[in-house]
Amino acid sequence: MTLTVTTEPLDSHQLAMTIEVAEERIDQEMRKAARKIAQQVRIPGFRKGRAPFHILLQFVGREAIISEFVDELGQDVYKEALEQEGLEPFYMGSLDNVDTEQAVRFHLTIPLQPEVSLGEYRDLRVEEEEVEADEEEIQERVQAILEQNADYVEADRPSQYGDLMTIDLRGATLDDDGNETGTVVFDEEDWDVTPDQENPMEPAGLDEELVGLSSGEEKSFEIAWPEDSPSMYAGNTVRFSVKVHKTQAFETPPEMTDEIAQNFGPDFETAADLLEDLRDNAQQEAQQRAETEHAQKVLQELVDMSDLAYPPVAVDLEIDRLVRNFDMRVRQMGMQGIEQFLEMSNQTVEDYRESLREDAERSLQIELALVEFAQREKLKVSDEEFEEHIGNVAGPLPEDADEEAEKVHADTLEMMRADHSRPLIDIEILKDKSVKLLLAIARGEDVPEPEADEDESEEDEQSTEENTEQAESSAESDPVDKEAATEAAAAEPADS
Amino acid sequence: MHVYEVIKRPVITEKSYDAADFNNQYTFEVDTRANKHQIRDAVETAFRVSVLNVRVMMMPAKTGMRGRRKVVRKSPWKKAVVTLGEGDSIQFFEGV
């Protein structure tokens, strides 16, 4: 055995591993590397590639020779060490540093397989809250519809700002003595006008005078046109006479009528229909929200009650996934990719990644718990379920589909059935099933124990016990690190 | 001349290596003024070995060009090939 491996568990569900490579092996490697280097280096007194090993060693130095093969050696040694220790890491170990001073030692940090021990999830109960559609919300929606239907309605009251008034208006400038000069500023009949406080008409004060008039009322008043007005009448005093024909107020209908309902959509006959529909919708939405919330809560409970141990790199991978998804969405929006988006929002990629960390951690925890759950419950995806799922994803074949559309449809299905995508889809389905089952448990439904539960689960337990025993005995026979071996036995094979 | 002034450096080339490996002959650059006796003494004291035979030769000065015109001249030097007694050896490169 050419490797001496020592491992030491770290807090973060990782192993610190030191691999010391035996001297003979290093020697061999060095000679191999030296032959390679010798071809390139000119050493005075020797033809290329002819210098004896120790001359070369002196000439280029031990470090240089080692660095020639250390990367490759590291790869090989890493694999061998894992094999030797019976470890199945969750992800590539990271090389912290290489010690070459005397012996060659690789210091690595190896992320371990996540370990999940679910709590008593079958006792998990989360009250599903009864939800009622929020009455206020319904009212708001009704109000919104009513406002859409708002219109000018004749008002039997003195005019106000915002009303639509139909008036006759005549205005003429006055001379200094107060007599009309004959210059007519306004002469309008049946003029529709809306007195407005915010954006008054020229001359200032006219709107004000129009307010407070009843239908049929006549009024005459004088307004001094301001000096600084750009108008040609600036500085003049104008006498107006006004006759109000009618005043219309912009009013929202006070309540739902059949007419409004019919206007709203062809499906509604009466106001009651529309109200009911709104209520149903609101109820459904509230229900859905509650369900999502409930599911989240259940999942969170499952996570909380379980012991999850995973290396930090798992979170990073999850973040990677989120970032990739986001990148795809950004690209779909027509941007260059995530860099451009982040530039626009003045973030660095690191900031953004950091901001995702919490979400990533949560979703990772849920994911881990669910996978374990599915295993404990022996959930499997049957071929029928798979076909149904991909059928749903691909959508139904339209009735009038021509040959080409049919082909595309078939291709899509075929693609999903392919070996490389099937496992991914299976995982999706499995996740759905797990969540459903978990929710059923949380609701307190009588969920049958996994099939053939009685003997199989016991057997299962026995076999895991055996495994542990084996692992322990093997750990004893190979007294490098007992703990590492046990952990390895508990860990699942990596798919990385 | 002191014994330690005699030997300047070992000559390390393919040829000298072969000589050492196959014939037990070690090659040194020595002071041009040193004679065979001095070289024998120097090698025997410095490396604690017994010397059977010493052959010396003057290596010619060589000229080389540096740049277009400038002629660079290497000094001539004296090379000594020392045959050691059976079982003796010198670790080359101990002190260059």
Coordinates of C-alpha atoms in Angstrom, one line a residue:
Chain A
M1 CA 0.0 0.0 0.0
T2 CA 1.6 3.2 -1.1
L3 CA -0.8 5.6 0.6
T4 CA -1.2 6.5 4.1
V5 CA -4.5 8.1 4.6
T6 CA -5.7 9.8 7.7
T7 CA -9.1 11.4 8.0
E8 CA -10.6 13.5 10.5
P9 CA -14.2 14.6 10.5
L10 CA -14.9 18.3 10.4
D11 CA -17.9 20.0 11.9
S12 CA -19.3 20.9 8.5
H13 CA -20.0 17.4 7.5
Q14 CA -16.7 17.1 5.7
L15 CA -13.7 15.1 6.1
A16 CA -10.2 16.5 6.4
M17 CA -8.1 14.0 4.6
T18 CA -4.4 13.8 4.5
I19 CA -2.9 11.4 2.0
E20 CA 0.7 10.7 2.4
V21 CA 2.3 9.1 -0.6
A22 CA 5.0 6.5 0.1
E23 CA 8.5 7.5 -0.8
E24 CA 9.1 4.7 -3.3
R25 CA 6.1 5.8 -5.3
I26 CA 7.2 9.4 -5.3
D27 CA 10.6 8.3 -6.4
Q28 CA 9.1 6.4 -9.3
E29 CA 7.0 9.3 -10.3
M30 CA 9.9 11.6 -10.0
R31 CA 12.0 9.5 -12.3
K32 CA 9.2 9.3 -14.8
A33 CA 8.7 13.0 -14.6
A34 CA 12.4 13.6 -14.8
R35 CA 12.7 11.8 -18.1
K36 CA 10.0 14.0 -19.5
I37 CA 11.6 17.2 -18.2
A38 CA 15.0 16.1 -19.4
Q39 CA 13.8 16.2 -22.9
Q40 CA 13.1 19.9 -22.6
V41 CA 15.9 21.2 -20.4
R42 CA 19.4 21.8 -21.7
I43 CA 22.0 20.9 -19.1
P44 CA 25.5 21.8 -20.1
G45 CA 27.6 18.8 -20.7
F46 CA 24.8 16.6 -21.6
R47 CA 22.7 16.0 -24.7
K48 CA 19.0 16.5 -24.2
G49 CA 17.4 13.8 -22.3
R50 CA 20.8 12.2 -21.4
A51 CA 21.4 13.8 -18.0
P52 CA 21.3 11.3 -15.2
F53 CA 18.5 11.7 -12.7
H54 CA 20.4 13.3 -9.9
I55 CA 22.0 15.8 -12.1
L56 CA 18.7 16.9 -13.3
L57 CA 17.3 16.9 -9.8
Q58 CA 20.1 19.2 -8.8
F59 CA 19.7 21.3 -11.9
V60 CA 15.9 22.0 -11.9
G61 CA 15.2 21.2 -8.3
R62 CA 13.0 18.7 -6.5
E63 CA 10.1 21.1 -6.5
A64 CA 10.0 21.5 -10.2
I65 CA 10.0 17.8 -10.8
I66 CA 7.3 17.3 -8.3
S67 CA 5.2 20.0 -9.6
E68 CA 5.4 18.3 -13.0
F69 CA 3.5 15.3 -11.8
V70 CA 1.8 16.4 -8.7
D71 CA -1.5 17.3 -10.4
E72 CA -1.8 14.0 -12.0
L73 CA -0.6 12.1 -9.0
G74 CA -3.1 14.0 -6.9
Q75 CA -6.0 12.8 -9.1
D76 CA -4.8 9.3 -9.0
V77 CA -4.1 9.3 -5.3
Y78 CA -7.4 10.9 -4.6
K79 CA -9.2 8.1 -6.3
E80 CA -7.1 5.4 -4.7
A81 CA -7.5 7.0 -1.3
L82 CA -11.2 7.0 -1.6
E83 CA -11.2 3.4 -2.6
Q84 CA -8.8 2.5 0.1
E85 CA -11.0 4.2 2.7
G86 CA -14.2 3.1 1.1
L87 CA -15.5 6.7 0.9
E88 CA -18.1 7.9 -1.4
P89 CA -17.8 11.6 -1.4
F90 CA -20.8 13.8 -2.2
Y91 CA -18.7 16.0 -4.5
M92 CA -15.2 16.5 -5.6
G93 CA -12.9 17.0 -2.7
S94 CA -11.1 20.2 -2.7
L95 CA -7.3 20.2 -2.5
D96 CA -6.3 22.6 0.3
N97 CA -2.6 22.3 -0.1
V98 CA 0.1 19.9 -1.0
D99 CA 3.0 19.4 1.2
T100 CA 6.1 18.4 -0.7
E101 CA 8.8 19.4 1.6
Q102 CA 9.8 16.0 2.7
A103 CA 7.2 13.5 2.0
V104 CA 4.4 14.4 -0.4
R105 CA 1.2 15.0 1.5
F106 CA -2.1 16.0 0.0
H107 CA -4.4 17.8 2.3
L108 CA -7.9 17.6 1.1
T109 CA -11.4 18.5 2.3
I110 CA -13.9 16.0 1.3
P111 CA -17.6 16.8 1.4
L112 CA -19.5 13.8 2.7
Q113 CA -22.7 12.5 1.4
P114 CA -25.6 14.3 3.0
E115 CA -27.0 12.4 5.8
V116 CA -30.6 12.6 6.6
S117 CA -32.4 11.0 9.4
L118 CA -36.0 11.9 9.3
G119 CA -37.8 12.4 12.5
E120 CA -41.0 10.6 13.4
Y121 CA -42.6 12.0 10.2
R122 CA -45.5 9.7 10.4
D123 CA -46.6 11.7 13.5
L124 CA -46.2 14.9 11.6
R125 CA -49.5 16.8 11.8
V126 CA -49.9 20.3 10.6
E127 CA -53.3 21.8 11.0
E128 CA -54.7 22.9 7.8
E129 CA -56.3 26.2 8.3
E130 CA -59.8 26.7 7.2
V131 CA -59.7 29.6 4.8
E132 CA -62.5 31.8 3.9
A133 CA -62.2 34.2 1.1
D134 CA -61.5 37.6 2.4
E135 CA -64.8 39.6 2.3
E136 CA -62.9 42.8 2.0
E137 CA -61.0 41.5 -1.0
I138 CA -64.2 40.6 -2.7
Q139 CA -65.6 44.0 -2.0
E140 CA -62.5 45.5 -3.5
R141 CA -63.0 43.5 -6.6
V142 CA -66.7 44.5 -6.8
Q143 CA -65.6 48.1 -6.3
A144 CA -63.1 47.8 -9.1
I145 CA -65.8 46.5 -11.5
L146 CA -68.1 49.2 -10.4
E147 CA -65.5 51.9 -11.0
Q148 CA -64.9 50.5 -14.5
N149 CA -68.6 51.1 -15.0
A150 CA -68.6 54.6 -13.6
D151 CA -70.3 57.2 -15.9
Y152 CA -71.7 60.7 -15.9
V153 CA -75.1 60.7 -14.3
E154 CA -77.3 63.7 -14.1
A155 CA -77.1 65.2 -10.7
D156 CA -79.8 67.2 -9.0
R157 CA -77.6 69.4 -6.9
P158 CA -75.4 72.4 -7.2
S159 CA -72.4 71.8 -9.4
Q160 CA -69.0 70.6 -7.9
Y161 CA -65.5 70.3 -9.2
G162 CA -65.3 67.4 -11.5
D163 CA -68.8 67.5 -12.7
L164 CA -69.6 67.6 -16.4
M165 CA -71.7 70.8 -16.9
T166 CA -73.5 71.8 -20.0
I167 CA -73.7 75.5 -20.1
D168 CA -74.1 78.6 -22.3
L169 CA -71.3 80.9 -21.6
R170 CA -70.8 84.4 -22.9
G171 CA -68.0 86.7 -22.0
A172 CA -67.1 90.2 -23.2
T173 CA -64.5 92.6 -22.2
L174 CA -65.4 95.8 -20.3
D175 CA -64.0 99.3 -20.7
D176 CA -62.9 101.4 -17.7
D177 CA -66.5 102.6 -17.1
G178 CA -67.9 99.1 -17.0
N179 CA -69.5 99.1 -20.3
E180 CA -69.1 96.2 -22.7
T181 CA -66.7 97.1 -25.5
G182 CA -68.1 94.5 -27.9
T183 CA -65.0 92.3 -27.9
V184 CA -66.5 88.9 -27.2
V185 CA -64.2 86.5 -25.5
F186 CA -66.6 83.6 -25.2
D187 CA -69.8 82.9 -26.9
E188 CA -70.7 79.3 -26.4
E189 CA -73.9 77.4 -26.4
D190 CA -74.4 73.9 -24.9
W191 CA -70.8 73.9 -24.0
D192 CA -69.6 70.8 -22.1
V193 CA -67.2 71.8 -19.5
T194 CA -65.7 70.4 -16.3
P195 CA -64.6 72.8 -13.6
D196 CA -61.3 71.6 -12.5
Q197 CA -59.4 72.7 -9.4
E198 CA -56.1 71.3 -10.4
N199 CA -55.9 72.5 -14.0
P200 CA -58.1 75.6 -14.2
M201 CA -59.2 77.3 -17.3
E202 CA -58.1 80.8 -18.5
P203 CA -58.9 83.2 -17.0
A204 CA -58.2 82.1 -13.4
G205 CA -61.3 82.1 -11.4
L206 CA -63.6 80.9 -14.0
D207 CA -63.8 77.4 -12.7
E208 CA -64.5 78.7 -9.3
E209 CA -67.5 80.7 -10.5
L210 CA -69.0 77.7 -12.2
V211 CA -69.0 75.7 -9.0
G212 CA -72.1 75.8 -6.9
L213 CA -74.6 76.4 -9.7
S214 CA -77.8 74.5 -9.9
S215 CA -79.4 73.3 -13.1
G216 CA -81.3 76.1 -14.9
E217 CA -79.5 78.8 -12.8
E218 CA -78.2 81.9 -14.5
K219 CA -75.3 83.9 -13.2
S220 CA -73.3 86.8 -14.3
F221 CA -69.9 87.8 -12.9
E222 CA -66.8 89.7 -13.7
I223 CA -63.2 88.4 -13.8
A224 CA -60.1 90.5 -14.2
W225 CA -57.9 88.8 -16.7
P226 CA -54.5 88.6 -15.0
E227 CA -51.9 91.1 -16.3
D228 CA -49.2 88.4 -16.7
S229 CA -51.3 86.1 -18.8
P230 CA -50.0 85.4 -22.3
S231 CA -53.5 85.8 -23.6
M232 CA -54.5 88.7 -25.8
Y233 CA -57.1 89.7 -23.2
A234 CA -54.5 90.1 -20.5
G235 CA -55.3 93.1 -18.3
N236 CA -58.9 93.3 -19.3
T237 CA -61.9 92.7 -17.2
V238 CA -64.4 90.4 -18.7
R239 CA -68.0 90.1 -17.8
F240 CA -69.4 86.6 -18.1
S241 CA -72.9 85.4 -18.1
V242 CA -73.6 81.8 -17.7
K243 CA -76.7 79.6 -17.9
V244 CA -76.5 76.1 -16.6
H245 CA -78.5 73.5 -18.6
K246 CA -77.5 70.5 -16.7
T247 CA -75.0 69.1 -14.3
Q248 CA -73.7 65.6 -14.5
A249 CA -71.7 64.0 -11.8
F250 CA -69.1 61.2 -12.5
E251 CA -70.5 58.5 -10.4
T252 CA -69.7 55.0 -9.6
P253 CA -72.8 52.9 -9.5
P254 CA -73.6 52.2 -5.9
E255 CA -74.2 48.5 -6.4
M256 CA -73.9 45.7 -8.8
T257 CA -76.8 45.5 -11.2
D258 CA -77.7 42.8 -13.7
E259 CA -76.8 45.2 -16.5
I260 CA -73.2 45.6 -15.2
A261 CA -72.9 41.9 -14.8
Q262 CA -74.0 41.4 -18.4
N263 CA -71.6 44.0 -19.6
F264 CA -68.8 42.3 -17.7
G265 CA -69.0 39.1 -19.5
P266 CA -71.3 37.0 -21.5
D267 CA -71.4 34.3 -18.9
F268 CA -73.2 36.4 -16.4
E269 CA -76.9 36.9 -16.4
T270 CA -77.5 38.6 -13.2
A271 CA -75.6 40.5 -10.6
A272 CA -75.8 37.6 -8.3
D273 CA -74.0 35.4 -10.8
L274 CA -71.1 37.7 -11.0
L275 CA -70.9 38.1 -7.3
E276 CA -70.9 34.4 -6.8
D277 CA -68.2 34.0 -9.4
L278 CA -66.1 36.6 -7.8
R279 CA -66.6 34.9 -4.4
D280 CA -65.7 31.5 -5.9
N281 CA -62.6 32.8 -7.4
A282 CA -61.5 34.5 -4.3
Q283 CA -62.3 31.4 -2.3
Q284 CA -60.2 29.3 -4.7
E285 CA -57.3 31.7 -4.6
A286 CA -57.4 31.8 -0.9
Q287 CA -57.6 28.0 -0.8
Q288 CA -54.6 27.7 -3.1
R289 CA -52.6 30.2 -1.2
A290 CA -53.4 28.3 2.0
E291 CA -52.5 25.0 0.4
T292 CA -49.2 26.3 -0.8
E293 CA -48.5 27.8 2.6
H294 CA -49.6 24.6 4.3
A295 CA -47.3 22.5 2.0
Q296 CA -44.5 24.8 2.8
K297 CA -45.2 24.5 6.4
V298 CA -45.3 20.8 6.3
L299 CA -42.1 20.6 4.5
Q300 CA -40.5 23.0 6.9
E301 CA -41.8 20.9 9.8
L302 CA -40.3 17.8 8.1
V303 CA -37.0 19.6 7.8
D304 CA -37.2 20.8 11.4
M305 CA -37.9 17.5 12.9
S306 CA -35.1 15.8 10.9
D307 CA -31.4 15.7 11.3
L308 CA -29.8 16.9 8.2
A309 CA -26.1 17.0 7.7
Y310 CA -24.6 18.2 4.5
P311 CA -21.4 19.7 3.4
P312 CA -21.3 23.4 2.5
V313 CA -20.6 22.6 -1.1
A314 CA -24.1 21.2 -1.3
V315 CA -25.5 24.6 -0.7
D316 CA -23.1 26.1 -3.2
L317 CA -24.3 23.6 -5.8
E318 CA -27.9 24.6 -5.0
I319 CA -27.0 28.2 -5.5
D320 CA -25.4 27.3 -8.8
R321 CA -28.6 25.7 -9.8
L322 CA -30.6 28.7 -8.8
V323 CA -28.2 31.0 -10.6
R324 CA -28.4 28.9 -13.7
N325 CA -32.2 29.0 -13.7
F326 CA -32.2 32.7 -13.2
D327 CA -29.7 33.1 -16.0
M328 CA -32.0 31.2 -18.3
R329 CA -34.9 33.4 -17.4
V330 CA -32.9 36.5 -17.9
R331 CA -31.9 35.2 -21.3
Q332 CA -35.5 34.5 -22.2
M333 CA -36.2 38.1 -21.3
G334 CA -33.8 39.0 -24.0
M335 CA -30.8 40.0 -22.0
Q336 CA -27.3 38.9 -22.5
G337 CA -27.4 36.8 -19.4
I338 CA -27.0 37.2 -15.7
E339 CA -24.0 39.5 -15.9
Q340 CA -25.9 42.1 -17.7
F341 CA -28.8 41.9 -15.3
L342 CA -26.6 42.2 -12.3
E343 CA -24.8 45.1 -13.9
M344 CA -28.1 46.9 -14.3
S345 CA -29.0 46.3 -10.7
N346 CA -25.5 47.2 -9.5
Q347 CA -24.8 43.9 -8.0
T348 CA -21.8 41.6 -8.3
V349 CA -22.2 38.0 -8.9
E350 CA -20.9 37.3 -5.4
D351 CA -23.5 39.5 -3.8
Y352 CA -26.2 37.9 -5.8
R353 CA -25.0 34.4 -4.9
E354 CA -24.9 35.4 -1.3
S355 CA -28.4 36.8 -1.4
L356 CA -29.6 33.4 -2.6
R357 CA -27.8 31.5 0.1
E358 CA -30.7 31.4 2.5
D359 CA -33.2 30.2 -0.1
A360 CA -30.8 27.7 -1.5
E361 CA -30.2 26.3 1.9
R362 CA -33.9 25.9 2.6
S363 CA -34.7 24.3 -0.7
L364 CA -31.7 22.0 -0.3
Q365 CA -32.9 20.9 3.1
I366 CA -36.4 20.2 1.8
E367 CA -34.9 18.4 -1.2
L368 CA -32.8 16.2 1.0
A369 CA -35.6 15.4 3.4
L370 CA -37.9 14.6 0.5
V371 CA -35.5 12.2 -1.1
E372 CA -35.0 10.4 2.2
F373 CA -38.7 10.4 2.7
A374 CA -39.4 8.9 -0.7
Q375 CA -36.9 6.2 0.1
R376 CA -38.3 5.4 3.5
E377 CA -41.8 5.2 2.0
K378 CA -40.5 3.2 -0.9
L379 CA -42.0 5.4 -3.4
K380 CA -41.3 4.4 -7.0
V381 CA -42.2 5.8 -10.3
S382 CA -44.0 3.3 -12.4
D383 CA -43.9 3.4 -16.2
E384 CA -47.5 4.4 -16.4
E385 CA -46.9 7.4 -14.1
F386 CA -44.0 8.4 -16.2
E387 CA -45.9 8.2 -19.4
E388 CA -48.7 10.2 -17.9
H389 CA -46.4 12.8 -16.7
I390 CA -44.6 13.3 -19.9
G391 CA -47.9 13.2 -21.7
N392 CA -49.0 16.1 -19.5
V393 CA -45.8 18.0 -20.1
A394 CA -46.0 17.6 -23.8
G395 CA -49.6 18.5 -23.8
P396 CA -52.3 16.7 -25.8
L397 CA -52.0 16.3 -29.5
P398 CA -54.4 18.7 -31.1
E399 CA -57.2 17.1 -33.1
D400 CA -56.3 18.7 -36.4
A401 CA -52.6 17.9 -36.0
D402 CA -50.9 17.3 -39.3
E403 CA -48.1 14.9 -39.8
E404 CA -45.4 17.2 -38.8
A405 CA -47.0 18.3 -35.6
E406 CA -47.5 14.6 -34.8
K407 CA -43.9 14.0 -35.4
V408 CA -42.8 16.8 -33.2
H409 CA -45.0 15.6 -30.5
A410 CA -43.7 12.1 -30.8
D411 CA -40.1 13.4 -30.8
T412 CA -40.7 15.4 -27.6
L413 CA -42.0 12.3 -25.9
E414 CA -39.2 10.3 -27.2
M415 CA -36.7 12.8 -26.0
M416 CA -38.1 12.7 -22.5
R417 CA -37.9 8.9 -22.5
A418 CA -34.3 9.0 -23.4
D419 CA -31.9 7.5 -20.9
H420 CA -30.3 10.8 -19.9
S421 CA -33.5 12.6 -19.2
R422 CA -35.6 9.9 -17.7
P423 CA -33.9 9.9 -14.3
L424 CA -34.4 13.6 -14.0
I425 CA -38.0 13.4 -14.8
D426 CA -38.4 10.5 -12.4
I427 CA -37.0 12.6 -9.7
E428 CA -39.6 15.3 -10.4
I429 CA -42.4 12.9 -10.3
L430 CA -41.0 11.3 -7.2
K431 CA -40.9 14.7 -5.5
D432 CA -44.5 15.4 -6.4
K433 CA -45.5 12.0 -5.0
S434 CA -43.5 12.5 -1.9
V435 CA -45.1 15.9 -1.2
K436 CA -48.6 14.5 -1.8
L437 CA -48.0 11.6 0.5
L438 CA -46.4 13.8 3.1
L439 CA -49.4 16.2 3.0
A440 CA -51.7 13.3 3.4
I441 CA -49.8 12.2 6.5
A442 CA -49.8 15.7 7.9
R443 CA -53.5 15.9 7.4
G444 CA -53.8 12.8 9.6
E445 CA -55.1 10.6 6.8
D446 CA -54.7 7.0 7.2
V447 CA -51.7 6.4 5.0
P448 CA -50.8 2.7 4.6
E449 CA -47.3 1.9 5.5
P450 CA -45.0 1.1 2.6
E451 CA -45.7 -2.1 0.8
A452 CA -44.7 -5.4 2.3
D453 CA -43.8 -3.2 5.2
E454 CA -43.7 -5.7 8.0
D455 CA -41.0 -8.0 6.9
E456 CA -39.2 -5.8 4.5
S457 CA -38.7 -2.9 6.8
E458 CA -37.3 -5.2 9.5
E459 CA -35.1 -6.8 7.0
D460 CA -34.1 -3.5 5.9
E461 CA -33.2 -2.5 9.4
Q462 CA -31.3 -5.7 9.9
S463 CA -29.4 -5.2 6.7
T464 CA -28.5 -1.7 7.7
E465 CA -27.3 -3.0 11.0
E466 CA -25.3 -5.6 9.2
N467 CA -23.9 -2.9 7.1
T468 CA -22.9 -0.9 10.0
E469 CA -21.4 -4.0 11.6
Q470 CA -19.5 -4.8 8.5
A471 CA -18.3 -1.2 8.2
E472 CA -17.2 -1.3 11.8
S473 CA -15.4 -4.6 11.5
S474 CA -13.7 -3.4 8.3
A475 CA -12.9 -0.2 10.1
E476 CA -11.3 -2.3 12.9
S477 CA -9.4 -4.4 10.5
D478 CA -8.2 -1.3 8.9
P479 CA -7.6 1.0 11.8
V480 CA -7.1 4.2 9.9
D481 CA -10.4 5.8 10.7
K482 CA -13.3 3.9 12.1
E483 CA -15.6 6.8 11.9
A484 CA -14.9 7.5 8.3
A485 CA -15.7 4.0 7.4
T486 CA -19.0 4.0 9.3
E487 CA -20.0 7.2 7.6
A488 CA -19.1 5.9 4.3
A489 CA -21.3 2.9 4.9
A490 CA -24.1 5.1 5.8
A491 CA -23.7 7.4 2.8
E492 CA -25.3 6.7 -0.5
P493 CA -23.5 6.4 -3.7
A494 CA -22.9 9.7 -5.3
D495 CA -24.3 10.5 -8.7
S496 CA -21.7 13.1 -9.3
Chain B
M1 CA 50.1 25.7 -3.7
H2 CA 47.8 24.3 -1.1
V3 CA 46.0 21.0 -1.8
Y4 CA 42.6 22.7 -1.7
E5 CA 43.5 25.1 -4.4
V6 CA 44.3 22.4 -6.8
I7 CA 40.9 21.1 -7.7
K8 CA 38.5 23.6 -9.1
R9 CA 35.5 21.6 -9.9
P10 CA 34.4 18.3 -11.2
V11 CA 33.7 18.1 -14.9
I12 CA 30.2 16.9 -15.3
T13 CA 29.3 15.8 -18.7
E14 CA 28.0 12.7 -20.3
K15 CA 31.5 11.7 -21.2
S16 CA 32.8 12.2 -17.7
Y17 CA 29.9 10.3 -16.2
D18 CA 30.5 7.4 -18.4
A19 CA 34.1 7.4 -17.5
A20 CA 33.2 7.4 -13.8
D21 CA 30.6 4.7 -14.2
F22 CA 32.6 2.3 -16.4
N23 CA 36.2 3.0 -15.7
N24 CA 36.2 4.5 -12.2
Q25 CA 37.8 7.6 -13.7
Y26 CA 36.8 10.9 -12.3
T27 CA 37.3 14.1 -14.2
F28 CA 38.2 17.5 -12.7
E29 CA 39.1 20.9 -13.8
V30 CA 42.3 21.7 -11.9
D31 CA 44.5 24.7 -11.6
T32 CA 46.6 25.1 -14.7
R33 CA 49.7 25.2 -12.5
A34 CA 49.0 21.9 -10.8
N35 CA 51.0 18.9 -11.7
K36 CA 50.0 15.2 -11.5
H37 CA 51.4 14.7 -8.0
Q38 CA 49.6 17.6 -6.6
I39 CA 46.4 16.5 -8.2
R40 CA 46.9 13.0 -6.7
D41 CA 47.4 14.4 -3.3
A42 CA 44.5 16.8 -3.6
V43 CA 42.1 14.1 -4.7
E44 CA 43.3 11.7 -2.0
T45 CA 43.0 14.2 0.8
A46 CA 39.8 15.8 -0.4
F47 CA 37.8 12.6 -1.1
R48 CA 39.7 10.1 1.1
V49 CA 40.2 7.7 -1.8
S50 CA 43.3 6.0 -3.3
V51 CA 44.4 7.2 -6.7
L52 CA 45.8 4.8 -9.1
N53 CA 46.6 7.1 -12.0
V54 CA 46.3 10.7 -13.0
R55 CA 46.2 11.9 -16.6
V56 CA 46.2 15.6 -17.3
M57 CA 45.6 17.6 -20.4
M58 CA 45.4 21.3 -21.2
M59 CA 42.2 22.2 -22.8
P60 CA 42.6 24.8 -25.5
A61 CA 41.2 28.2 -25.1
K62 CA 38.3 28.8 -27.3
T63 CA 37.0 31.9 -29.0
G64 CA 33.5 32.7 -29.5
M65 CA 31.7 35.6 -31.0
R66 CA 29.5 37.8 -28.9
G67 CA 27.5 40.0 -31.1
R68 CA 28.8 40.8 -34.5
R69 CA 32.5 41.5 -34.0
K70 CA 33.4 41.1 -30.4
V71 CA 35.6 38.1 -30.0
V72 CA 35.3 36.4 -26.6
R73 CA 38.1 34.2 -25.5
K74 CA 37.7 31.5 -23.0
S75 CA 40.8 30.8 -20.9
P76 CA 42.6 27.6 -21.5
W77 CA 42.2 25.2 -18.6
K78 CA 43.7 22.0 -17.3
K79 CA 41.7 18.8 -17.1
A80 CA 42.7 15.9 -14.9
V81 CA 41.3 12.4 -15.3
V82 CA 41.9 10.6 -12.1
T83 CA 41.6 6.8 -11.9
L84 CA 40.7 5.6 -8.5
G85 CA 41.5 2.4 -6.8
E86 CA 38.9 -0.4 -6.9
G87 CA 36.1 0.2 -4.5
D88 CA 36.6 3.8 -4.3
S89 CA 34.2 6.4 -5.6
I90 CA 33.5 10.0 -5.4
Q91 CA 30.1 11.4 -5.1
F92 CA 30.1 14.1 -7.8
F93 CA 28.4 17.2 -7.0
E94 CA 29.1 17.2 -3.3
G95 CA 30.6 20.6 -3.5
V96 CA 30.8 22.4 -6.8

